[in-house]
GROMACS .gro file of C-alpha atoms in nm:
model
  341
    1MET     CA    1   0.472  -2.574   0.510
    2ARG     CA    2   0.431  -2.868   0.749
    3PRO     CA    3   0.752  -2.987   0.930
    4GLU     CA    4   0.815  -3.343   1.045
    5ASN     CA    5   0.641  -3.312   1.372
    6GLY     CA    6   0.324  -3.221   1.190
    7THR     CA    7   0.280  -2.871   1.320
    8VAL     CA    8   0.190  -2.599   1.059
    9GLN     CA    9   0.455  -2.326   1.040
   10HIS     CA   10   0.305  -1.997   0.980
   11SER     CA   11   0.486  -1.740   0.757
   12THR     CA   12   0.530  -1.374   0.874
   13ARG     CA   13   0.695  -1.269   0.534
   14ILE     CA   14   0.540  -0.963   0.351
   15VAL     CA   15   0.586  -0.971  -0.020
   16THR     CA   16   0.547  -0.625  -0.196
   17VAL     CA   17   0.524  -0.573  -0.579
   18THR     CA   18   0.571  -0.233  -0.713
   19PRO     CA   19   0.556  -0.245  -1.080
   20ASN     CA   20   0.653   0.132  -1.106
   21PRO     CA   21   0.921   0.217  -0.868
   22SER     CA   22   1.090   0.534  -0.842
   23LEU     CA   23   1.364   0.747  -0.699
   24ASP     CA   24   1.177   1.001  -0.475
   25ARG     CA   25   1.329   1.337  -0.449
   26THR     CA   26   1.184   1.553  -0.154
   27ILE     CA   27   1.231   1.931  -0.169
   28GLU     CA   28   1.119   2.086   0.178
   29LEU     CA   29   1.026   2.459   0.146
   30GLY     CA   30   1.057   2.715   0.450
   31GLY     CA   31   0.756   2.880   0.299
   32GLU     CA   32   0.444   2.857   0.061
   33LEU     CA   33   0.529   2.745  -0.284
   34GLN     CA   34   0.519   3.024  -0.525
   35ARG     CA   35   0.469   2.951  -0.892
   36GLY     CA   36   0.713   3.127  -1.133
   37ALA     CA   37   0.965   3.222  -0.866
   38VAL     CA   38   1.296   3.106  -0.741
   39GLN     CA   39   1.290   2.955  -0.411
   40ARG     CA   40   1.547   2.811  -0.174
   41ALA     CA   41   1.483   2.442  -0.009
   42VAL     CA   42   1.569   2.416   0.348
   43ARG     CA   43   1.601   2.031   0.325
   44THR     CA   44   1.638   1.788   0.037
   45THR     CA   45   1.640   1.404   0.052
   46ALA     CA   46   1.632   1.133  -0.217
   47GLU     CA   47   1.461   0.774  -0.114
   48PRO     CA   48   1.380   0.459  -0.304
   49GLY     CA   49   1.000   0.499  -0.365
   50GLY     CA   50   0.699   0.344  -0.505
   51LYS     CA   51   0.389   0.231  -0.269
   52GLY     CA   52   0.511  -0.142  -0.217
   53VAL     CA   53   0.864  -0.005  -0.172
   54ASN     CA   54   0.738   0.210   0.087
   55VAL     CA   55   0.546  -0.100   0.280
   56SER     CA   56   0.875  -0.264   0.272
   57ARG     CA   57   1.068   0.016   0.405
   58VAL     CA   58   0.829  -0.001   0.711
   59VAL     CA   59   0.839  -0.353   0.758
   60VAL     CA   60   1.228  -0.329   0.765
   61ALA     CA   61   1.225  -0.047   0.997
   62SER     CA   62   1.008  -0.238   1.224
   63GLY     CA   63   1.233  -0.560   1.220
   64GLY     CA   64   0.986  -0.758   1.014
   65ASP     CA   65   1.044  -1.011   0.713
   66THR     CA   66   0.993  -0.846   0.365
   67LEU     CA   67   1.095  -0.903  -0.006
   68ALA     CA   68   1.047  -0.595  -0.255
   69VAL     CA   69   0.972  -0.728  -0.607
   70LEU     CA   70   1.034  -0.475  -0.873
   71PRO     CA   71   1.173  -0.402  -1.224
   72GLY     CA   72   1.536  -0.234  -1.242
   73ASP     CA   73   1.886  -0.309  -1.307
   74GLU     CA   74   2.131  -0.401  -1.058
   75LEU     CA   75   2.317  -0.064  -1.035
   76ASP     CA   76   1.993   0.150  -1.082
   77PRO     CA   77   1.978   0.399  -0.800
   78VAL     CA   78   1.648   0.257  -0.663
   79LEU     CA   79   1.775  -0.076  -0.622
   80LEU     CA   80   2.129   0.047  -0.472
   81GLY     CA   81   1.907   0.268  -0.225
   82LEU     CA   82   1.708  -0.056  -0.122
   83ALA     CA   83   2.038  -0.238  -0.066
   84THR     CA   84   2.208   0.010   0.143
   85ARG     CA   85   1.890   0.036   0.350
   86GLY     CA   86   1.891  -0.347   0.414
   87ILE     CA   87   1.567  -0.414   0.216
   88PRO     CA   88   1.582  -0.745   0.036
   89THR     CA   89   1.482  -0.735  -0.350
   90ALA     CA   90   1.390  -0.949  -0.625
   91ALA     CA   91   1.431  -0.729  -0.965
   92LEU     CA   92   1.361  -0.776  -1.298
   93PRO     CA   93   1.622  -0.644  -1.555
   94ILE     CA   94   1.495  -0.409  -1.806
   95GLY     CA   95   1.801  -0.228  -1.939
   96ALA     CA   96   1.644   0.127  -1.865
   97PRO     CA   97   1.667   0.366  -1.578
   98LEU     CA   98   1.382   0.372  -1.325
   99ARG     CA   99   1.185   0.698  -1.301
  100SER     CA  100   1.244   0.981  -1.054
  101ASN     CA  101   0.965   1.183  -0.890
  102VAL     CA  102   0.972   1.513  -0.719
  103THR     CA  103   0.781   1.606  -0.411
  104VAL     CA  104   0.751   1.971  -0.308
  105THR     CA  105   0.652   2.013   0.070
  106GLU     CA  106   0.537   2.315   0.264
  107PRO     CA  107   0.550   2.388   0.632
  108THR     CA  108   0.170   2.370   0.630
  109GLY     CA  109   0.192   2.008   0.530
  110THR     CA  110   0.079   2.079   0.166
  111THR     CA  111   0.242   1.854  -0.083
  112THR     CA  112   0.291   1.895  -0.455
  113LYS     CA  113   0.395   1.590  -0.643
  114LEU     CA  114   0.548   1.559  -1.007
  115ASN     CA  115   0.566   1.210  -1.095
  116GLU     CA  116   0.733   1.061  -1.428
  117PRO     CA  117   0.556   0.787  -1.618
  118GLY     CA  118   0.847   0.531  -1.582
  119PRO     CA  119   1.000   0.311  -1.845
  120SER     CA  120   0.817   0.066  -2.056
  121LEU     CA  121   0.772  -0.282  -1.981
  122ALA     CA  122   0.615  -0.383  -2.309
  123GLY     CA  123   0.672  -0.760  -2.340
  124ARG     CA  124   0.747  -0.835  -2.001
  125MET     CA  125   0.405  -0.924  -1.856
  126ASP     CA  126   0.509  -1.290  -1.847
  127ASP     CA  127   0.841  -1.246  -1.683
  128LEU     CA  128   0.706  -1.035  -1.412
  129ALA     CA  129   0.437  -1.266  -1.337
  130ALA     CA  130   0.679  -1.541  -1.306
  131LEU     CA  131   0.913  -1.331  -1.087
  132VAL     CA  132   0.634  -1.243  -0.850
  133ALA     CA  133   0.486  -1.601  -0.813
  134ASP     CA  134   0.837  -1.730  -0.753
  135ALA     CA  135   0.901  -1.455  -0.481
  136ALA     CA  136   0.586  -1.576  -0.308
  137GLY     CA  137   0.690  -1.927  -0.285
  138PRO     CA  138   0.852  -2.110   0.006
  139THR     CA  139   1.212  -2.031   0.078
  140PRO     CA  140   1.481  -2.275   0.189
  141THR     CA  141   1.408  -2.194   0.533
  142GLY     CA  142   1.044  -2.127   0.554
  143PRO     CA  143   0.700  -2.145   0.409
  144ALA     CA  144   0.540  -1.917   0.150
  145ALA     CA  145   0.461  -1.562   0.201
  146ARG     CA  146   0.200  -1.449   0.451
  147TRP     CA  147   0.123  -1.145   0.218
  148VAL     CA  148   0.166  -1.042  -0.150
  149VAL     CA  149   0.097  -0.664  -0.197
  150PHE     CA  150   0.041  -0.527  -0.528
  151ALA     CA  151   0.074  -0.139  -0.503
  152GLY     CA  152   0.092   0.161  -0.720
  153SER     CA  153   0.042   0.254  -1.080
  154LEU     CA  154   0.146   0.060  -1.387
  155PRO     CA  155   0.417   0.154  -1.606
  156PRO     CA  156   0.379   0.193  -1.961
  157GLY     CA  157   0.369  -0.119  -2.182
  158LEU     CA  158   0.191  -0.334  -1.941
  159PRO     CA  159  -0.182  -0.432  -2.020
  160ASP     CA  160  -0.484  -0.257  -1.828
  161ASP     CA  161  -0.552  -0.603  -1.677
  162ALA     CA  162  -0.186  -0.642  -1.564
  163LEU     CA  163  -0.310  -0.652  -1.153
  164ALA     CA  164  -0.530  -0.920  -1.243
  165VAL     CA  165  -0.267  -1.124  -1.437
  166LEU     CA  166  -0.042  -1.101  -1.149
  167VAL     CA  167  -0.315  -1.210  -0.901
  168ARG     CA  168  -0.377  -1.488  -1.099
  169ALA     CA  169  -0.023  -1.608  -1.120
  170VAL     CA  170  -0.004  -1.608  -0.746
  171ARG     CA  171  -0.322  -1.786  -0.690
  172THR     CA  172  -0.241  -2.051  -0.966
  173ARG     CA  173   0.069  -2.128  -0.780
  174HIS     CA  174   0.007  -2.096  -0.408
  175GLY     CA  175  -0.383  -2.094  -0.384
  176ASP     CA  176  -0.489  -1.951  -0.079
  177ASP     CA  177  -0.199  -2.024   0.104
  178VAL     CA  178  -0.089  -1.663   0.031
  179ARG     CA  179  -0.287  -1.356   0.118
  180ILE     CA  180  -0.331  -1.096  -0.131
  181ALA     CA  181  -0.354  -0.703  -0.083
  182VAL     CA  182  -0.401  -0.439  -0.328
  183ASP     CA  183  -0.335  -0.073  -0.328
  184SER     CA  184  -0.404   0.067  -0.654
  185SER     CA  185  -0.639   0.280  -0.861
  186GLY     CA  186  -0.793   0.370  -1.194
  187VAL     CA  187  -0.829   0.146  -1.498
  188PRO     CA  188  -0.592  -0.129  -1.368
  189PHE     CA  189  -0.793  -0.143  -1.010
  190THR     CA  190  -1.106  -0.170  -1.190
  191ALA     CA  191  -1.008  -0.443  -1.436
  192LEU     CA  192  -0.891  -0.663  -1.147
  193LEU     CA  193  -1.231  -0.580  -0.954
  194GLN     CA  194  -1.399  -0.694  -1.281
  195SER     CA  195  -1.173  -1.007  -1.323
  196GLY     CA  196  -1.347  -1.211  -1.062
  197GLU     CA  197  -1.005  -1.280  -0.897
  198ARG     CA  198  -1.050  -1.295  -0.516
  199VAL     CA  199  -0.841  -1.026  -0.335
  200ASP     CA  200  -0.810  -1.049   0.064
  201LEU     CA  201  -0.737  -0.667   0.123
  202VAL     CA  202  -0.788  -0.368  -0.072
  203LYS     CA  203  -0.667  -0.025   0.063
  204PRO     CA  204  -0.821   0.261  -0.119
  205ASN     CA  205  -0.870   0.633  -0.026
  206ALA     CA  206  -1.186   0.816  -0.053
  207GLU     CA  207  -1.136   0.919  -0.424
  208GLU     CA  208  -1.021   0.570  -0.510
  209LEU     CA  209  -1.338   0.415  -0.337
  210ALA     CA  210  -1.577   0.664  -0.518
  211GLU     CA  211  -1.419   0.548  -0.862
  212VAL     CA  212  -1.545   0.217  -0.816
  213VAL     CA  213  -1.858   0.247  -0.620
  214GLY     CA  214  -1.957   0.593  -0.684
  215GLY     CA  215  -2.066   0.870  -0.416
  216ASP     CA  216  -1.871   1.198  -0.319
  217PRO     CA  217  -1.527   1.130  -0.175
  218GLU     CA  218  -1.582   1.462   0.049
  219VAL     CA  219  -1.878   1.289   0.189
  220TYR     CA  220  -1.680   0.995   0.277
  221GLU     CA  221  -1.416   1.199   0.454
  222GLN     CA  222  -1.696   1.364   0.655
  223ASP     CA  223  -1.925   1.093   0.732
  224LEU     CA  224  -1.774   0.769   0.847
  225GLU     CA  225  -2.083   0.556   0.842
  226ALA     CA  226  -2.137   0.662   0.473
  227ALA     CA  227  -1.791   0.552   0.413
  228VAL     CA  228  -1.851   0.198   0.575
  229ALA     CA  229  -2.159   0.165   0.357
  230ALA     CA  230  -1.952   0.233   0.057
  231ALA     CA  231  -1.674  -0.008   0.164
  232HIS     CA  232  -1.928  -0.267   0.204
  233ARG     CA  233  -2.021  -0.216  -0.177
  234LEU     CA  234  -1.670  -0.270  -0.264
  235ARG     CA  235  -1.671  -0.617  -0.044
  236ASP     CA  236  -1.927  -0.731  -0.325
  237LYS     CA  237  -1.654  -0.740  -0.592
  238HIS     CA  238  -1.488  -1.043  -0.464
  239VAL     CA  239  -1.280  -0.857  -0.185
  240ASP     CA  240  -1.284  -0.961   0.151
  241THR     CA  241  -1.136  -0.684   0.365
  242VAL     CA  242  -1.163  -0.302   0.294
  243LEU     CA  243  -0.912  -0.086   0.472
  244LEU     CA  244  -1.019   0.275   0.372
  245THR     CA  245  -0.771   0.555   0.486
  246LEU     CA  246  -0.931   0.904   0.493
  247GLY     CA  247  -0.627   1.112   0.588
  248SER     CA  248  -0.707   1.347   0.886
  249ALA     CA  249  -1.051   1.196   0.903
  250GLY     CA  250  -0.914   0.846   1.011
  251ALA     CA  251  -0.988   0.511   0.872
  252VAL     CA  252  -1.241   0.249   0.811
  253LEU     CA  253  -1.211  -0.122   0.822
  254VAL     CA  254  -1.503  -0.347   0.686
  255SER     CA  255  -1.457  -0.727   0.669
  256GLY     CA  256  -1.649  -1.034   0.772
  257GLU     CA  257  -1.539  -0.977   1.130
  258GLY     CA  258  -1.755  -0.654   1.115
  259SER     CA  259  -1.729  -0.277   1.063
  260HIS     CA  260  -1.492  -0.059   1.258
  261VAL     CA  261  -1.413   0.305   1.228
  262ALA     CA  262  -1.117   0.512   1.380
  263ALA     CA  263  -1.034   0.867   1.413
  264ALA     CA  264  -0.710   1.006   1.345
  265PRO     CA  265  -0.478   1.134   1.633
  266ARG     CA  266  -0.393   1.496   1.603
  267ILE     CA  267  -0.049   1.580   1.455
  268VAL     CA  268   0.140   1.848   1.295
  269ALA     CA  269   0.168   1.722   0.940
  270ARG     CA  270   0.500   1.779   0.777
  271SER     CA  271   0.450   1.552   0.459
  272THR     CA  272   0.175   1.325   0.350
  273VAL     CA  273   0.416   1.107   0.115
  274GLY     CA  274   0.394   0.768   0.209
  275ALA     CA  275   0.134   0.801   0.476
  276GLY     CA  276  -0.105   0.571   0.320
  277ASP     CA  277   0.159   0.323   0.245
  278SER     CA  278   0.236   0.330   0.611
  279SER     CA  279  -0.096   0.263   0.729
  280LEU     CA  280  -0.120  -0.061   0.499
  281ALA     CA  281   0.217  -0.176   0.640
  282GLY     CA  282   0.100  -0.094   0.991
  283TYR     CA  283  -0.205  -0.300   0.948
  284LEU     CA  284  -0.009  -0.605   0.782
  285LEU     CA  285   0.237  -0.605   1.056
  286ALA     CA  286  -0.062  -0.632   1.328
  287GLU     CA  287  -0.223  -0.880   1.131
  288VAL     CA  288   0.109  -1.099   1.101
  289ALA     CA  289   0.122  -1.064   1.477
  290GLY     CA  290  -0.227  -1.194   1.536
  291ALA     CA  291  -0.401  -0.872   1.631
  292SER     CA  292  -0.756  -0.817   1.634
  293ALA     CA  293  -0.964  -0.639   1.358
  294ALA     CA  294  -0.981  -0.311   1.601
  295GLU     CA  295  -0.619  -0.361   1.681
  296ARG     CA  296  -0.523  -0.391   1.314
  297LEU     CA  297  -0.710  -0.065   1.234
  298ALA     CA  298  -0.572   0.117   1.547
  299GLN     CA  299  -0.215   0.018   1.428
  300ALA     CA  300  -0.281   0.123   1.072
  301VAL     CA  301  -0.410   0.475   1.173
  302ALA     CA  302  -0.125   0.533   1.416
  303THR     CA  303   0.134   0.446   1.163
  304GLY     CA  304   0.007   0.626   0.888
  305ALA     CA  305  -0.004   0.929   1.164
  306ALA     CA  306   0.348   0.889   1.235
  307ALA     CA  307   0.435   0.913   0.880
  308ALA     CA  308   0.254   1.240   0.817
  309ALA     CA  309   0.437   1.391   1.091
  310LEU     CA  310   0.769   1.291   0.952
  311PRO     CA  311   0.972   1.511   0.664
  312GLY     CA  312   0.975   1.434   0.327
  313SER     CA  313   0.952   1.061   0.230
  314ASP     CA  314   1.074   0.922   0.566
  315VAL     CA  315   0.864   0.626   0.739
  316PRO     CA  316   0.828   0.526   1.073
  317ALA     CA  317   0.906   0.198   1.250
  318LEU     CA  318   0.617   0.051   1.480
  319ASP     CA  319   0.780   0.142   1.801
  320HIS     CA  320   0.774   0.500   1.702
  321THR     CA  321   0.383   0.476   1.694
  322ASP     CA  322   0.097   0.496   1.927
  323PRO     CA  323  -0.189   0.293   1.862
  324GLY     CA  324  -0.315   0.330   2.195
  325SER     CA  325  -0.394   0.685   2.133
  326VAL     CA  326  -0.634   0.590   1.866
  327THR     CA  327  -1.000   0.529   1.934
  328VAL     CA  328  -1.158   0.266   1.740
  329ARG     CA  329  -1.559   0.214   1.728
  330THR     CA  330  -1.730  -0.092   1.623
  331LEU     CA  331  -2.052  -0.043   1.409
  332HIS     CA  332  -2.322  -0.293   1.476
  333THR     CA  333  -2.556  -0.192   1.198
  334THR     CA  334  -2.619  -0.469   0.914
  335GLN     CA  335  -2.820  -0.227   0.693
  336VAL     CA  336  -2.621  -0.153   0.363
  337PRO     CA  337  -2.767   0.097   0.123
  338ALA     CA  338  -2.828   0.039  -0.223
  339PRO     CA  339  -2.549   0.114  -0.478
  340ILE     CA  340  -2.508   0.454  -0.613
  341ALA     CA  341  -2.635   0.506  -0.954
   0.00000   0.00000   0.00000
């Protein structure tokens, strides 16, 4: 958007798209999970969830501008939960309840998740694409979104190339004015990478990276330089920037600005639910604020660590993180090993 005085107005809005949201119930145990036994929980919570929803939750907690796009009816518990938390939404009515996921956490930080498949969106691909393209556009008071984040799994009924269809819908309507980030996996993610659609940022973990470029996820978590080389191979698939999160091993950022690695700060992990989503939110908020590549990576790692230190599916605000405690190294090597067979 260009106001009458001729200056360009830059957006700070982060639109998230969660095709398969959920009501996330977390059961916190006081001891180790015992299969086949009866155990009492020490704490239970229920939060609106899904990867994109979690990103929006961090943005709102940090005072940022966001809009969560998702399927769901007005009185669905997920939509009601988002409304009570002050998270703006654009929802696609589907006439069916959204799924519920159950997470069991142990004092050691071990997390067990039981995820339902979600309601079918058969025949609603075009409706969802139109809603996303509209949500990414200019508002009466501001320009088009800075970022559109496609995150999480696909519900039953959507085609395998749904992510590519959604990205294409945004690009067709808004061109390069809107930046696109993707945090997904499996067939939909692979189909997107094979589609030729350009993506500004992807945020895989070690297993998701290995799915598309090969290699051993455990090696990537132990050898950050090997992880950087693998991330470079992902950039060959029409991806500008790769934010690779490695849990307690830290994270890697590879882009046209260079390659950076960061070690995670030491924390007492209480739950890993939403930690990767929080990392992505921290990165995007730092980018919106004009931070350098190294600063964006430090904020991503700090936000993910802060989330892992919280119970259940709680998410942190940026003012509860400590990016200054994260050490970031810049790798100057330009040699990239050949693709893994």
